[in-house]
Amino acid sequence: MLERIIFRYICKRGEKGRRNLSKNPDGIERKDNITYGKHGKWNLLDVYFPKDTTKPLPAIINVHGGGYVYGTKEQSQYYCMDLARRGFAVVNFSYRLVPKIKYPVPVEETNQVMQWVCANAADYHIDLDNIFFTGDSAGAQIAAQYCAAAANPEYAKLFNFKIPAFKIRAVALNCGMYDSFHEIKGPLPGLLRDYFGKDPAQHGEQLQIFKHMTKDFPPAYIMSAANDFLLPCAEPLHEHLQALGVESVLKIYGTKEQTEITHVFHLNFLSLIARECNDAECDFFKEHIKISVEKG
């Protein structure tokens, strides 16, 4: 309980600082508070895209962080609109949080978002042939797990949902924890215990995420910072994906002396280093856009 309170305070303070410096950017149209599930304000999403858009755009699905205990789509809205400025449609959604829910609810609700996207793509300028994912912190863990399930039908069978027909072209995983089965062994940190339960073994194969990643996992841009407390999680994922034959880029930003470049620094999109990071990730996505004959 104490860890949850402290972490929420830290997240709220960081979000407040970013909001005070943010505003709706010129040239971006936003469609807000669209229902994708049955749980009220927790199952709402926004879609952002450049104004005067007339054709389908490559789309980024963003999974916000917050240690599974904090956050809504509002904390990511300006960051996501900044991504949209780079020529994308961006889907930004809320999901239910601990302690009212446990694992795997956020993974299930990510899938509900994708069901909504597949059903409504034409109305929101979303190109289903070019779907990309971003996630930060806990959102990166959720995004990585969902990407693994979307790429591996056998792994997907372990969940109580059906993944719709689409392909994730690439994913940007920012300052996350990934190999849950190994990283939560031993005495569980409070936030992970709140999310996974006191005995993660109850979830069986679902948490052995590395085991179920295959060569079909989407190309990944894995980002962390020298002062990110989750930095030790980045390189093992990068090496694991490379061993599988998956294209993987590992980028660690800043130095130990640059204390302002820390966990999820990229959300402060007005800073030079965040712009550098977000440009690089969007450029990575653009390298993986599928261009069909029909679309030119």
Short mmCIF file of C-alpha atoms in Angstrom, two decimals:
data_model
loop_
_atom_site.label_atom_id
_atom_site.label_comp_id
_atom_site.label_asym_id
_atom_site.label_seq_id
_atom_site.Cartn_x
_atom_site.Cartn_y
_atom_site.Cartn_z
CA MET A 1 0.00 0.00 0.00
CA LEU A 2 2.77 2.48 0.93
CA GLU A 3 4.71 1.80 -2.27
CA ARG A 4 1.53 2.37 -4.27
CA ILE A 5 0.91 5.75 -2.60
CA ILE A 6 4.51 6.90 -3.08
CA PHE A 7 4.60 5.81 -6.71
CA ARG A 8 1.32 7.55 -7.48
CA TYR A 9 2.68 10.75 -5.93
CA ILE A 10 5.84 10.58 -8.05
CA CYS A 11 3.82 9.94 -11.22
CA LYS A 12 1.37 12.73 -10.46
CA ARG A 13 4.18 15.23 -9.84
CA GLY A 14 5.87 14.34 -13.13
CA GLU A 15 2.63 14.52 -15.07
CA LYS A 16 1.73 17.90 -13.58
CA GLY A 17 5.06 19.32 -14.67
CA ARG A 18 4.53 18.13 -18.26
CA ARG A 19 0.93 19.39 -18.40
CA ASN A 20 1.92 22.87 -17.25
CA LEU A 21 4.15 23.19 -20.30
CA SER A 22 1.77 21.59 -22.80
CA LYS A 23 -1.09 22.66 -25.03
CA ASN A 24 -2.98 21.29 -27.99
CA PRO A 25 -0.63 21.60 -30.98
CA ASP A 26 -1.68 23.44 -34.11
CA GLY A 27 -2.61 21.22 -37.02
CA ILE A 28 -3.87 18.24 -35.03
CA GLU A 29 -7.48 17.08 -34.90
CA ARG A 30 -8.56 15.10 -31.86
CA LYS A 31 -11.53 12.79 -31.32
CA ASP A 32 -11.99 12.38 -27.57
CA ASN A 33 -13.63 10.03 -25.09
CA ILE A 34 -14.70 7.25 -27.41
CA THR A 35 -16.00 4.17 -25.61
CA TYR A 36 -14.22 0.89 -26.38
CA GLY A 37 -15.41 -1.22 -23.42
CA LYS A 38 -18.02 -1.40 -20.68
CA HIS A 39 -16.14 0.15 -17.75
CA GLY A 40 -17.03 3.82 -18.07
CA LYS A 41 -14.21 6.35 -17.87
CA TRP A 42 -11.61 3.57 -17.69
CA ASN A 43 -12.57 2.26 -21.12
CA LEU A 44 -12.28 5.45 -23.15
CA LEU A 45 -9.86 6.29 -25.94
CA ASP A 46 -8.85 9.30 -28.02
CA VAL A 47 -7.66 9.39 -31.63
CA TYR A 48 -5.37 12.16 -32.91
CA PHE A 49 -4.35 12.82 -36.51
CA PRO A 50 -3.21 15.74 -38.69
CA LYS A 51 -6.01 18.10 -39.73
CA ASP A 52 -7.35 17.82 -43.27
CA THR A 53 -6.38 14.14 -43.39
CA THR A 54 -8.23 12.42 -46.24
CA LYS A 55 -6.53 9.02 -46.47
CA PRO A 56 -5.60 6.22 -44.08
CA LEU A 57 -2.49 6.91 -42.01
CA PRO A 58 -0.06 4.58 -40.27
CA ALA A 59 -1.34 4.30 -36.71
CA ILE A 60 0.39 4.21 -33.33
CA ILE A 61 -1.34 2.53 -30.40
CA ASN A 62 0.03 4.00 -27.17
CA VAL A 63 -0.06 2.16 -23.82
CA HIS A 64 0.56 4.58 -20.95
CA GLY A 65 2.65 3.72 -17.91
CA GLY A 66 2.15 4.30 -14.21
CA GLY A 67 3.19 1.13 -12.43
CA TYR A 68 -0.23 -0.44 -13.07
CA VAL A 69 -1.59 1.81 -10.29
CA TYR A 70 -1.66 5.28 -11.87
CA GLY A 71 -2.63 7.10 -15.02
CA THR A 72 -5.19 7.62 -17.74
CA LYS A 73 -5.02 8.65 -21.37
CA GLU A 74 -4.93 12.28 -20.22
CA GLN A 75 -1.35 11.93 -18.99
CA SER A 76 -0.23 10.92 -22.49
CA GLN A 77 -2.42 13.18 -24.61
CA TYR A 78 0.18 15.85 -25.48
CA TYR A 79 2.93 13.31 -26.10
CA CYS A 80 0.58 11.36 -28.38
CA MET A 81 -0.50 14.48 -30.26
CA ASP A 82 3.17 15.30 -30.76
CA LEU A 83 3.63 11.86 -32.33
CA ALA A 84 0.63 12.56 -34.59
CA ARG A 85 2.44 15.66 -35.87
CA ARG A 86 4.91 13.28 -37.49
CA GLY A 87 2.25 11.91 -39.83
CA PHE A 88 0.50 9.26 -37.78
CA ALA A 89 -2.96 8.57 -36.44
CA VAL A 90 -2.46 7.91 -32.71
CA VAL A 91 -4.78 5.95 -30.43
CA ASN A 92 -4.41 6.86 -26.74
CA PHE A 93 -6.47 4.93 -24.19
CA SER A 94 -7.16 4.43 -20.51
CA TYR A 95 -7.35 1.04 -18.83
CA ARG A 96 -8.40 -0.09 -15.38
CA LEU A 97 -5.83 0.03 -12.59
CA VAL A 98 -4.71 -1.75 -9.44
CA PRO A 99 -6.01 -2.22 -6.74
CA LYS A 100 -9.49 -2.55 -8.28
CA ILE A 101 -8.20 -5.03 -10.85
CA LYS A 102 -5.41 -7.58 -11.18
CA TYR A 103 -3.41 -9.01 -14.04
CA PRO A 104 -4.22 -9.61 -16.90
CA VAL A 105 -6.95 -6.94 -17.17
CA PRO A 106 -4.74 -4.29 -18.89
CA VAL A 107 -3.65 -6.87 -21.49
CA GLU A 108 -7.28 -7.83 -22.08
CA GLU A 109 -8.30 -4.19 -22.44
CA THR A 110 -5.46 -3.53 -24.87
CA ASN A 111 -7.00 -6.27 -26.98
CA GLN A 112 -10.42 -4.61 -26.68
CA VAL A 113 -8.84 -1.42 -28.01
CA MET A 114 -7.50 -3.35 -30.99
CA GLN A 115 -10.93 -4.86 -31.60
CA TRP A 116 -12.31 -1.31 -31.65
CA VAL A 117 -9.52 -0.13 -33.97
CA CYS A 118 -10.16 -2.96 -36.43
CA ALA A 119 -13.90 -2.26 -36.43
CA ASN A 120 -13.63 1.54 -36.76
CA ALA A 121 -10.41 2.17 -38.67
CA ALA A 122 -12.07 3.67 -41.74
CA ASP A 123 -13.81 6.37 -39.70
CA TYR A 124 -10.59 7.58 -38.04
CA HIS A 125 -8.05 7.50 -40.91
CA ILE A 126 -6.34 4.38 -39.54
CA ASP A 127 -4.44 2.12 -41.94
CA LEU A 128 -4.83 -1.42 -40.61
CA ASP A 129 -1.89 -2.54 -42.74
CA ASN A 130 0.38 -0.26 -40.72
CA ILE A 131 -0.19 -0.63 -37.00
CA PHE A 132 2.59 0.31 -34.56
CA PHE A 133 2.76 0.20 -30.76
CA THR A 134 4.43 2.40 -28.16
CA GLY A 135 4.49 1.86 -24.42
CA ASP A 136 6.32 3.38 -21.48
CA SER A 137 7.23 1.83 -18.13
CA ALA A 138 4.39 -0.53 -17.13
CA GLY A 139 2.83 0.29 -20.50
CA ALA A 140 5.96 -1.03 -22.21
CA GLN A 141 5.58 -4.32 -20.35
CA ILE A 142 1.91 -4.54 -21.36
CA ALA A 143 2.74 -3.64 -24.97
CA ALA A 144 5.57 -6.20 -25.17
CA GLN A 145 3.36 -8.95 -23.78
CA TYR A 146 0.54 -8.09 -26.17
CA CYS A 147 2.94 -7.99 -29.13
CA ALA A 148 4.20 -11.44 -28.15
CA ALA A 149 0.64 -12.77 -28.09
CA ALA A 150 -0.29 -11.08 -31.37
CA ALA A 151 2.76 -12.64 -33.04
CA ASN A 152 2.41 -16.14 -31.57
CA PRO A 153 -0.98 -17.88 -31.93
CA GLU A 154 0.01 -20.59 -29.45
CA TYR A 155 0.79 -17.99 -26.79
CA ALA A 156 -2.44 -16.15 -27.60
CA LYS A 157 -4.39 -19.31 -26.76
CA LEU A 158 -3.34 -18.91 -23.12
CA PHE A 159 -5.50 -15.78 -22.79
CA ASN A 160 -9.23 -15.44 -22.49
CA PHE A 161 -9.64 -13.28 -25.58
CA LYS A 162 -9.34 -13.50 -29.35
CA ILE A 163 -6.85 -11.20 -31.07
CA PRO A 164 -8.34 -9.60 -34.19
CA ALA A 165 -6.75 -10.01 -37.62
CA PHE A 166 -3.99 -7.42 -37.96
CA LYS A 167 -0.20 -7.30 -37.82
CA ILE A 168 1.99 -5.07 -35.68
CA ARG A 169 4.65 -3.64 -37.99
CA ALA A 170 7.00 -2.43 -35.22
CA VAL A 171 7.01 -1.46 -31.56
CA ALA A 172 8.82 1.14 -29.43
CA LEU A 173 9.35 -0.08 -25.86
CA ASN A 174 10.37 2.73 -23.53
CA CYS A 175 11.88 2.30 -20.05
CA GLY A 176 10.02 -0.93 -19.37
CA MET A 177 10.21 -4.24 -17.56
CA TYR A 178 9.75 -7.21 -19.87
CA ASP A 179 10.69 -10.69 -18.70
CA SER A 180 8.10 -10.82 -15.94
CA PHE A 181 8.62 -14.47 -15.02
CA HIS A 182 12.26 -13.86 -14.10
CA GLU A 183 12.11 -10.28 -12.91
CA ILE A 184 9.48 -10.90 -10.24
CA LYS A 185 11.10 -13.95 -8.66
CA GLY A 186 12.01 -13.67 -5.00
CA PRO A 187 10.32 -11.18 -2.65
CA LEU A 188 7.96 -9.24 -4.86
CA PRO A 189 8.17 -5.45 -4.96
CA GLY A 190 4.89 -4.00 -3.78
CA LEU A 191 3.66 -2.70 -7.15
CA LEU A 192 4.26 -6.04 -8.86
CA ARG A 193 2.62 -7.93 -6.01
CA ASP A 194 -0.41 -5.67 -6.32
CA TYR A 195 -0.64 -6.42 -10.04
CA PHE A 196 0.39 -10.05 -10.42
CA GLY A 197 -0.72 -11.28 -6.99
CA LYS A 198 1.35 -12.80 -4.21
CA ASP A 199 1.97 -15.97 -6.21
CA PRO A 200 2.74 -15.21 -9.88
CA ALA A 201 2.97 -18.96 -10.53
CA GLN A 202 -0.82 -18.99 -10.56
CA HIS A 203 -0.64 -17.42 -14.02
CA GLY A 204 1.42 -20.30 -15.36
CA GLU A 205 2.87 -19.93 -18.83
CA GLN A 206 1.36 -16.49 -19.38
CA LEU A 207 4.18 -14.73 -17.53
CA GLN A 208 6.97 -16.57 -19.31
CA ILE A 209 6.98 -13.89 -21.96
CA PHE A 210 10.50 -14.43 -23.29
CA LYS A 211 9.71 -18.11 -23.76
CA HIS A 212 6.79 -17.24 -26.03
CA MET A 213 8.49 -14.58 -28.12
CA THR A 214 9.25 -15.89 -31.61
CA LYS A 215 10.97 -14.73 -34.79
CA ASP A 216 7.63 -13.14 -35.71
CA PHE A 217 7.79 -10.63 -32.85
CA PRO A 218 7.66 -7.17 -34.47
CA PRO A 219 10.84 -5.15 -35.03
CA ALA A 220 11.58 -3.35 -31.78
CA TYR A 221 13.12 -0.05 -30.77
CA ILE A 222 14.09 -0.55 -27.13
CA MET A 223 14.81 2.65 -25.24
CA SER A 224 16.08 3.44 -21.78
CA ALA A 225 18.20 6.08 -20.05
CA ALA A 226 21.41 5.97 -18.05
CA ASN A 227 19.45 7.09 -14.98
CA ASP A 228 16.40 4.90 -15.59
CA PHE A 229 15.76 2.55 -12.66
CA LEU A 230 14.58 -0.05 -15.19
CA LEU A 231 17.72 0.22 -17.33
CA PRO A 232 18.83 -3.36 -16.45
CA CYS A 233 15.73 -4.69 -18.22
CA ALA A 234 16.54 -3.21 -21.64
CA GLU A 235 19.63 -5.10 -22.80
CA PRO A 236 18.34 -8.62 -21.96
CA LEU A 237 15.28 -8.03 -24.16
CA HIS A 238 17.42 -6.64 -26.97
CA GLU A 239 19.77 -9.63 -26.85
CA HIS A 240 16.88 -12.09 -26.63
CA LEU A 241 15.17 -10.64 -29.70
CA GLN A 242 18.41 -10.60 -31.66
CA ALA A 243 18.96 -14.27 -30.79
CA LEU A 244 15.50 -15.01 -32.20
CA GLY A 245 16.38 -13.19 -35.42
CA VAL A 246 14.10 -10.23 -34.68
CA GLU A 247 15.29 -6.79 -35.73
CA SER A 248 16.04 -4.88 -32.53
CA VAL A 249 17.57 -1.47 -31.85
CA LEU A 250 18.81 -0.67 -28.34
CA LYS A 251 19.26 3.01 -27.47
CA ILE A 252 20.33 4.29 -24.05
CA TYR A 253 20.03 8.05 -23.71
CA GLY A 254 22.07 10.38 -21.52
CA THR A 255 24.84 9.79 -19.01
CA LYS A 256 24.90 9.31 -15.25
CA GLU A 257 25.83 12.97 -14.93
CA GLN A 258 22.71 14.04 -16.85
CA THR A 259 20.31 13.43 -14.00
CA GLU A 260 17.40 15.07 -15.82
CA ILE A 261 17.46 12.31 -18.45
CA THR A 262 15.76 9.60 -16.46
CA HIS A 263 12.80 7.23 -16.49
CA VAL A 264 10.29 8.05 -19.30
CA PHE A 265 12.09 11.32 -20.09
CA HIS A 266 10.72 11.07 -23.64
CA LEU A 267 7.24 12.07 -22.43
CA ASN A 268 8.59 15.57 -21.80
CA PHE A 269 8.37 16.02 -25.56
CA LEU A 270 9.33 19.71 -25.50
CA SER A 271 12.88 18.92 -24.43
CA LEU A 272 15.60 18.48 -27.05
CA ILE A 273 16.55 14.99 -25.91
CA ALA A 274 12.91 13.85 -25.93
CA ARG A 275 12.44 15.21 -29.44
CA GLU A 276 15.55 13.35 -30.53
CA CYS A 277 14.20 10.13 -29.05
CA ASN A 278 10.68 10.50 -30.42
CA ASP A 279 11.99 11.44 -33.86
CA ALA A 280 14.16 8.33 -33.88
CA GLU A 281 11.31 6.05 -32.88
CA CYS A 282 8.94 7.49 -35.49
CA ASP A 283 11.68 7.22 -38.12
CA PHE A 284 12.05 3.57 -37.11
CA PHE A 285 8.32 3.10 -37.64
CA LYS A 286 8.45 4.81 -41.03
CA GLU A 287 11.15 2.37 -42.12
CA HIS A 288 8.64 -0.43 -41.52
CA ILE A 289 5.59 1.03 -43.22
CA LYS A 290 4.09 -1.34 -45.73
CA ILE A 291 3.23 0.39 -49.01
CA SER A 292 0.81 -1.54 -51.19
CA VAL A 293 0.32 -1.07 -54.92
CA GLU A 294 -3.18 0.18 -54.28
CA LYS A 295 -1.99 2.84 -51.84
CA GLY A 296 0.96 3.88 -53.95
#
